[in-house]
Amino acid sequence: MRAAIIVFPGINRERDMAIALAQSFGRAPRMVWHRDSDLDGLDLVVIPGGFSYGDYLRCGAMAAQSPVMQAVRAHAARGGYVLGVCNGFQILTEAGMLPGALLRNAGLRFVSRDCHLRVERADTAFTAHYQRGAVFRAPTAHGDGNYFADAATLDRLEGEGLVALRYAPPTGNPNGSVRDIAGILSPNLRVLGLMPHPEDLVDPLLGGADGRPLFDSLAATLAA
Amino acid sequence: MTGRVVDAALAREFGLNAEEYGRALAIMGRLPTLAELGIFSVMWSEHCSYKSSRVWLRQLPTAAPWVIHGPGENAGVVDIGDGLAAVFKMESHNHPSFIEPYQGAATGVGGILRDVFTMGARPIANLNALRFGDPSHPRTRRVVDGVVRGIGGYGNCVGVPTVGGEVNFHPAFDGNPLVNAMTVGIAPRDRIFLSAAAGIGNPVVYVGSKTGRDGIHGATMASAAFGEDSEAKRPTVQVGDPFTEKLLIEACLELMATDAIVAIQDMGAAGLTSSSVEMAGKGGVGILLDLDAVPQREHGMTAYEMMLSESQERMLMVLRPDRQDVARAIFEKWELDFAVIGRLTDTGRIVVRHQGRIEADIPLAPLADQAPLYHRPTAPPPPPPSLGAVADPAGLEAALLRLIGCPDLCSRAWIWDQYDATVGGQTVKRPGAADAAVVRIEGHRRALALTTDCTPRYCAADAEAGAAQAVAEAWRNLTAVGARPLAITDNLNFGNPERPEIMGQFASAVAGMAAACRALDFPVVSGNVSLYNETEGRSILPTPAVGGLGVLDDAAQAVGIALRPGLDLVLIGATAGHLGQSLWLREIAGQEAGSPPPVDLAAERRAGDFVRARILAGAVAACHDVSDGGLLVAVAEMALAGDAGCRLEAGPPNLPPHAFWFGEDQGRYVLAVADGAALLAAAAAAGVPAQRIGASGGGGLTLPGGATISLATLRRAHERFLPDWLGD
Amino acid sequence: MKAVVTVMLKPGVLDPQGRAIGQALQHLGFAGVGEVRAGKVIELDLAETDPARARSQAEEMARKLLANTVIEGFRVDIA
Amino acid sequence: MKAVVTVMLKPGVLDPQGRAIGQALQHLGFAGVGEVRAGKVIELDLAETDPARARSQAEEMARKLLANTVIEGFRVDIA
Ligand SMILES: Nc1ncnc2c1ncn2[C@@H]1O[C@H](COP(=O)(O)OP(=O)(O)O)[C@@H](O)[C@H]1O
Ligand SMILES: [Mg+2]
């Protein structure tokens, strides 16, 4: 199984993501600079968190227009797996690969604290190592994580079971996301975008390993 | 400005007094040009020349076997083992943060980051030490909101976790808040980059953002007190661009992995002037600058403006000529400006050319050697107001609930929730989890412990004892997580040095720091002095902020403050019930009086070494030092952090309960351990005072008298203030 | 030519910033403030000298980058 | 009345956002784009019906809250 992390200028959680992937996959992912658009032979493409292009204009807007996104789209069209975390999620929505948009947090402040996430379905490559309905903890760090989509889109997402993760008690919804949505899937279940950072909670020494099953799920799926 | 005649009056406007101007005339042997006058004025400003403080700073101990570079470089460098070095420094952005809180704080973070990565270190942590005015002052809210957003806005975007800091409120900061930012980075110990230029003929290269008319005379502004006309100084505000800084970090580190760089220096205060003068001066060479080659954002900039611009996110480097193309390719990849703007010469002079004219030509040696150095008069500080016996008007329960909710002790979660503390994936102890932040080094077991400390009210009452206390508290906080304290950086924030009583405070504070550093083997490796912190004649509380750094060989050994049930609580260190200058005295008895708690440096060291050894032996489940608010506040903080209750036993009969529980005696720790008896025996053997104060368990804090405060009640009292005051 | 692109959230998309500004104005004692909406404005210096072509260029920029049409609408003014 | 307050950075103040937008437009293949400046626009529904008074109200709001006059200038349009 081969994984790559796309690095846009201003991305800053690529190292965290690489550590989490290496831990579960047993080998380091490839780091792909955004101007190199060769994604051939990869199983998984990850767009990590950070502030691509400084979050100027709109988070993810400029990265979404980058040439490498054509290659990411092609990878997804081939049935490849794509994971977008935080800024990565914003980039996927800006690129139209996932529906909806991420608005300013309802509280208008950057939110950096742990949140709790409920696993809405456990039959995906990303969530297989969680139980359905299980609640796990993950750090958040974003100013624009307020998920929005129009009612028709939301109904379709829910109807097709494409909501992967929702904010859950005790910490609840940190940013005003509609219907507590924290992460959504593409119709073929191979593209996941989510705001929180499971990659920053994969080591008990750093406060827990709640995020690790997500990467273990991917490793198991891709090895199969 | 261009048309101005250079004379003594203009020199005064630029911040040079008549004597200093005369000295500049003598060095030049002719009337200086405008650009030359600008260069003299910024190089001889308090900010760049340390002319009032330098004679005192020499007292600080700066050496230890583990110190690689002490003061004199962009940041201090210490050996932390595994072939690695920690590079760190703290710097103030007080005046800019008052004028424009968001941008002032943001550019403060940007500036200190550059001081660290310019030495070849990848920044791995930021801290911030903040002092604000009284919460009831109409301006304080806006300042707090802007400063916190600015620190988060910059640090979060560059992807360096903000892991710690401190906040105080006092009316003395109403018109002059303090924003001290600290950055810590990691480099291979044999790959440290310095700023001394070398190699006649080598190219001088400018990288980063373009130059605009930002913050011209910012360095002189930081060296002047605020008056009614501070509004008029507003156009000097600079806007930070953390995105460009992030690119600059990556590009510089990429270049530093090659052998292209001979010398490198960030452009901080007084931008191109101080960077070029310092690089050439330290290397004992001359430098020729061709300003036509400087990347410019605005049209028609003069030499004076370019030399004094404080545009952010820029660096100056001397490169090996045969590696210029390698360097250019890296900066082009990161879409940053890259321009050869000059070369090193053998003239010993700085020569600045612009549009076919020589705009400046100054000999470097006298510019440095003849910089003003003042032995300003000092007046001994007045003795602190004495304090007699104080009766307890409130009782333990009411006092505790008030204290843990007061601005100086309430939860800082509202602040740190806006700072990304986890980016990098190495944060072992986040804000609020331990007395010092703990950040592991990627790919190693090793971790750094980091803290900032100072109690300005102690320093106001007794600058020497207060400054010693600041050093001791930093050392104690590092010890309390199990770290071996290595060194400090400092940020000496004081009022107007031309006033003898302020200079007296300064001299006493340096003496106190020096004594504590010496006794604790805790040298000063970098720092910053910020003077003229006064508004309309009213000075801030003297604030010698200390940033401490320690090391843990194994991150897994770090302990935090969170209590769990089923443990014995033991107090280490002696308690005399010192209430002078305590928060209890101010918040409950309504007095700011008495002397601050004395620091017994020998006892401090004994207790700390004992505690650290127990932690490293794995015998301690949680540890918290006793500081602001005293023992009961420390225990309440441990209970809240762990969401575990405890039952406290009565204190010694010879002390009034409020003095025992709220006194701020120094050198103390609360340890939560499985085996209290073993700990007491070990302490007795080591000659360290220790006493059992209770045990953990239950859903509340049970006071010696029997009353129980539920954790929910405590939590409400602790967490309410900042959100209620600042919204959401 | 100068093109000014004004980008506002679509009606129906919650605008917490606008709401917060409205509340702050009220706290400051400004009466008679109804709905407040917050948006962005981007001023572009275009080499194009024909107003119609400048407008259509700016519109394309807005569609491609300056606005996210899932949530935002835009208006172009040419000066 | 409707008041539209446009807030832009003062000339000479670094506009990192505008710069980044300009570069992105260039990468997207838009030629002939010179300087780009990014700002904010705030639309206010005011109860006031006299245009001159509405303007002066909006100007006061801008000075007090909507613009950071240390680094930003503003313009009010009444519609
Ligand atoms: N209070 C202090 N204690 C120790 N060293 C200091 C102190 N103040 C300044 N220094 C040292 O003096 C040098 C110049 O400081 P500064 O001008 O603030 O650095 P920069 O040029 O990077 O802004 C630095 O090496 C700094 O560490
Ligand atoms: Mg420096």
mmCIF file with all atom_site columns, C-alpha atoms in Angstrom, chain B residues 146-235:
data_model
loop_
_atom_site.group_PDB
_atom_site.id
_atom_site.type_symbol
_atom_site.label_atom_id
_atom_site.label_alt_id
_atom_site.label_comp_id
_atom_site.label_asym_id
_atom_site.label_entity_id
_atom_site.label_seq_id
_atom_site.pdbx_PDB_ins_code
_atom_site.Cartn_x
_atom_site.Cartn_y
_atom_site.Cartn_z
_atom_site.occupancy
_atom_site.B_iso_or_equiv
_atom_site.pdbx_formal_charge
_atom_site.auth_seq_id
_atom_site.auth_comp_id
_atom_site.auth_asym_id
_atom_site.auth_atom_id
_atom_site.pdbx_PDB_model_num
ATOM 1  C CA . GLY B 1 146 ? -6.508 41.792 19.977 1.00 0.00 ? 146 GLY B CA 1
ATOM 2  C CA . VAL B 1 147 ? -3.304 40.499 21.544 1.00 0.00 ? 147 VAL B CA 1
ATOM 3  C CA . VAL B 1 148 ? -4.671 36.989 22.006 1.00 0.00 ? 148 VAL B CA 1
ATOM 4  C CA . ARG B 1 149 ? -6.049 36.899 18.469 1.00 0.00 ? 149 ARG B CA 1
ATOM 5  C CA . GLY B 1 150 ? -2.786 38.247 17.126 1.00 0.00 ? 150 GLY B CA 1
ATOM 6  C CA . ILE B 1 151 ? -0.611 35.683 18.887 1.00 0.00 ? 151 ILE B CA 1
ATOM 7  C CA . GLY B 1 152 ? -2.915 32.890 17.775 1.00 0.00 ? 152 GLY B CA 1
ATOM 8  C CA . GLY B 1 153 ? -3.323 34.311 14.298 1.00 0.00 ? 153 GLY B CA 1
ATOM 9  C CA . TYR B 1 154 ? 0.394  34.305 13.654 1.00 0.00 ? 154 TYR B CA 1
ATOM 10 C CA . GLY B 1 155 ? 1.488  31.201 15.584 1.00 0.00 ? 155 GLY B CA 1
ATOM 11 C CA . ASN B 1 156 ? -1.350 29.009 14.356 1.00 0.00 ? 156 ASN B CA 1
ATOM 12 C CA . CYS B 1 157 ? -0.702 29.939 10.750 1.00 0.00 ? 157 CYS B CA 1
ATOM 13 C CA . VAL B 1 158 ? 3.048  29.305 10.824 1.00 0.00 ? 158 VAL B CA 1
ATOM 14 C CA . GLY B 1 159 ? 2.333  25.968 12.468 1.00 0.00 ? 159 GLY B CA 1
ATOM 15 C CA . VAL B 1 160 ? 4.369  26.394 15.626 1.00 0.00 ? 160 VAL B CA 1
ATOM 16 C CA . PRO B 1 161 ? 2.416  25.264 18.676 1.00 0.00 ? 161 PRO B CA 1
ATOM 17 C CA . THR B 1 162 ? 1.796  27.858 21.371 1.00 0.00 ? 162 THR B CA 1
ATOM 18 C CA . VAL B 1 163 ? 2.271  25.785 24.483 1.00 0.00 ? 163 VAL B CA 1
ATOM 19 C CA . GLY B 1 164 ? 2.534  28.122 27.416 1.00 0.00 ? 164 GLY B CA 1
ATOM 20 C CA . GLY B 1 165 ? 2.799  31.548 28.905 1.00 0.00 ? 165 GLY B CA 1
ATOM 21 C CA . GLU B 1 166 ? 1.351  33.663 31.652 1.00 0.00 ? 166 GLU B CA 1
ATOM 22 C CA . VAL B 1 167 ? -1.084 36.511 32.136 1.00 0.00 ? 167 VAL B CA 1
ATOM 23 C CA . ASN B 1 168 ? -1.407 39.158 34.849 1.00 0.00 ? 168 ASN B CA 1
ATOM 24 C CA . PHE B 1 169 ? -3.724 42.097 35.239 1.00 0.00 ? 169 PHE B CA 1
ATOM 25 C CA . HIS B 1 170 ? -2.870 45.284 37.084 1.00 0.00 ? 170 HIS B CA 1
ATOM 26 C CA . PRO B 1 171 ? -3.874 48.948 36.696 1.00 0.00 ? 171 PRO B CA 1
ATOM 27 C CA . ALA B 1 172 ? -0.193 49.831 36.211 1.00 0.00 ? 172 ALA B CA 1
ATOM 28 C CA . PHE B 1 173 ? -0.483 48.273 32.734 1.00 0.00 ? 173 PHE B CA 1
ATOM 29 C CA . ASP B 1 174 ? -3.604 50.223 31.711 1.00 0.00 ? 174 ASP B CA 1
ATOM 30 C CA . GLY B 1 175 ? -1.689 52.423 29.319 1.00 0.00 ? 175 GLY B CA 1
ATOM 31 C CA . ASN B 1 176 ? 1.187  50.096 28.567 1.00 0.00 ? 176 ASN B CA 1
ATOM 32 C CA . PRO B 1 177 ? 0.533  46.374 28.281 1.00 0.00 ? 177 PRO B CA 1
ATOM 33 C CA . LEU B 1 178 ? 3.438  43.954 28.047 1.00 0.00 ? 178 LEU B CA 1
ATOM 34 C CA . VAL B 1 179 ? 3.588  41.395 25.269 1.00 0.00 ? 179 VAL B CA 1
ATOM 35 C CA . ASN B 1 180 ? 6.677  39.204 25.597 1.00 0.00 ? 180 ASN B CA 1
ATOM 36 C CA . ALA B 1 181 ? 6.934  36.357 23.112 1.00 0.00 ? 181 ALA B CA 1
ATOM 37 C CA . MET B 1 182 ? 9.296  33.404 23.373 1.00 0.00 ? 182 MET B CA 1
ATOM 38 C CA . THR B 1 183 ? 10.270 30.877 20.715 1.00 0.00 ? 183 THR B CA 1
ATOM 39 C CA . VAL B 1 184 ? 12.173 27.639 21.142 1.00 0.00 ? 184 VAL B CA 1
ATOM 40 C CA . GLY B 1 185 ? 13.745 25.753 18.263 1.00 0.00 ? 185 GLY B CA 1
ATOM 41 C CA . ILE B 1 186 ? 15.833 22.657 17.729 1.00 0.00 ? 186 ILE B CA 1
ATOM 42 C CA . ALA B 1 187 ? 18.955 22.321 15.601 1.00 0.00 ? 187 ALA B CA 1
ATOM 43 C CA . PRO B 1 188 ? 21.764 19.801 15.219 1.00 0.00 ? 188 PRO B CA 1
ATOM 44 C CA . ARG B 1 189 ? 24.338 21.046 17.699 1.00 0.00 ? 189 ARG B CA 1
ATOM 45 C CA . ASP B 1 190 ? 27.059 21.288 15.066 1.00 0.00 ? 190 ASP B CA 1
ATOM 46 C CA . ARG B 1 191 ? 24.887 23.153 12.532 1.00 0.00 ? 191 ARG B CA 1
ATOM 47 C CA . ILE B 1 192 ? 24.289 26.496 14.238 1.00 0.00 ? 192 ILE B CA 1
ATOM 48 C CA . PHE B 1 193 ? 24.273 29.542 11.946 1.00 0.00 ? 193 PHE B CA 1
ATOM 49 C CA . LEU B 1 194 ? 25.749 32.824 13.107 1.00 0.00 ? 194 LEU B CA 1
ATOM 50 C CA . SER B 1 195 ? 25.621 36.370 11.866 1.00 0.00 ? 195 SER B CA 1
ATOM 51 C CA . ALA B 1 196 ? 29.292 37.362 11.589 1.00 0.00 ? 196 ALA B CA 1
ATOM 52 C CA . ALA B 1 197 ? 29.970 38.114 7.940  1.00 0.00 ? 197 ALA B CA 1
ATOM 53 C CA . ALA B 1 198 ? 33.130 36.806 6.297  1.00 0.00 ? 198 ALA B CA 1
ATOM 54 C CA . GLY B 1 199 ? 34.795 36.627 2.911  1.00 0.00 ? 199 GLY B CA 1
ATOM 55 C CA . ILE B 1 200 ? 35.607 39.871 1.137  1.00 0.00 ? 200 ILE B CA 1
ATOM 56 C CA . GLY B 1 201 ? 33.650 40.009 -2.091 1.00 0.00 ? 201 GLY B CA 1
ATOM 57 C CA . ASN B 1 202 ? 30.982 37.549 -0.962 1.00 0.00 ? 202 ASN B CA 1
ATOM 58 C CA . PRO B 1 203 ? 27.468 38.467 -2.057 1.00 0.00 ? 203 PRO B CA 1
ATOM 59 C CA . VAL B 1 204 ? 25.018 39.981 0.391  1.00 0.00 ? 204 VAL B CA 1
ATOM 60 C CA . VAL B 1 205 ? 21.607 38.541 -0.316 1.00 0.00 ? 205 VAL B CA 1
ATOM 61 C CA . TYR B 1 206 ? 18.154 39.728 0.647  1.00 0.00 ? 206 TYR B CA 1
ATOM 62 C CA . VAL B 1 207 ? 15.304 37.207 0.916  1.00 0.00 ? 207 VAL B CA 1
ATOM 63 C CA . GLY B 1 208 ? 11.684 37.204 2.009  1.00 0.00 ? 208 GLY B CA 1
ATOM 64 C CA . SER B 1 209 ? 9.096  39.929 1.555  1.00 0.00 ? 209 SER B CA 1
ATOM 65 C CA . LYS B 1 210 ? 9.457  43.195 -0.264 1.00 0.00 ? 210 LYS B CA 1
ATOM 66 C CA . THR B 1 211 ? 10.368 46.391 1.535  1.00 0.00 ? 211 THR B CA 1
ATOM 67 C CA . GLY B 1 212 ? 7.721  49.028 2.151  1.00 0.00 ? 212 GLY B CA 1
ATOM 68 C CA . ARG B 1 213 ? 7.555  52.088 4.342  1.00 0.00 ? 213 ARG B CA 1
ATOM 69 C CA . ASP B 1 214 ? 6.531  50.013 7.354  1.00 0.00 ? 214 ASP B CA 1
ATOM 70 C CA . GLY B 1 215 ? 7.370  51.021 10.880 1.00 0.00 ? 215 GLY B CA 1
ATOM 71 C CA . ILE B 1 216 ? 10.063 53.510 10.027 1.00 0.00 ? 216 ILE B CA 1
ATOM 72 C CA . HIS B 1 217 ? 11.601 54.474 13.345 1.00 0.00 ? 217 HIS B CA 1
ATOM 73 C CA . GLY B 1 218 ? 9.948  51.607 15.188 1.00 0.00 ? 218 GLY B CA 1
ATOM 74 C CA . ALA B 1 219 ? 13.151 51.021 17.133 1.00 0.00 ? 219 ALA B CA 1
ATOM 75 C CA . THR B 1 220 ? 13.235 54.586 18.311 1.00 0.00 ? 220 THR B CA 1
ATOM 76 C CA . MET B 1 221 ? 9.547  54.423 19.118 1.00 0.00 ? 221 MET B CA 1
ATOM 77 C CA . ALA B 1 222 ? 10.207 51.408 21.335 1.00 0.00 ? 222 ALA B CA 1
ATOM 78 C CA . SER B 1 223 ? 12.738 53.601 23.096 1.00 0.00 ? 223 SER B CA 1
ATOM 79 C CA . ALA B 1 224 ? 10.424 56.470 23.948 1.00 0.00 ? 224 ALA B CA 1
ATOM 80 C CA . ALA B 1 225 ? 7.639  56.853 26.456 1.00 0.00 ? 225 ALA B CA 1
ATOM 81 C CA . PHE B 1 226 ? 4.083  57.378 25.335 1.00 0.00 ? 226 PHE B CA 1
ATOM 82 C CA . GLY B 1 227 ? 2.519  60.757 25.696 1.00 0.00 ? 227 GLY B CA 1
ATOM 83 C CA . GLU B 1 228 ? -0.625 62.358 24.427 1.00 0.00 ? 228 GLU B CA 1
ATOM 84 C CA . ASP B 1 229 ? 0.763  62.179 20.925 1.00 0.00 ? 229 ASP B CA 1
ATOM 85 C CA . SER B 1 230 ? 0.935  58.391 20.740 1.00 0.00 ? 230 SER B CA 1
ATOM 86 C CA . GLU B 1 231 ? -1.987 58.527 18.306 1.00 0.00 ? 231 GLU B CA 1
ATOM 87 C CA . ALA B 1 232 ? 0.160  60.489 15.927 1.00 0.00 ? 232 ALA B CA 1
ATOM 88 C CA . LYS B 1 233 ? 2.706  57.672 15.850 1.00 0.00 ? 233 LYS B CA 1
ATOM 89 C CA . ARG B 1 234 ? 0.198  55.259 14.399 1.00 0.00 ? 234 ARG B CA 1
ATOM 90 C CA . PRO B 1 235 ? 1.355  55.046 10.807 1.00 0.00 ? 235 PRO B CA 1
#
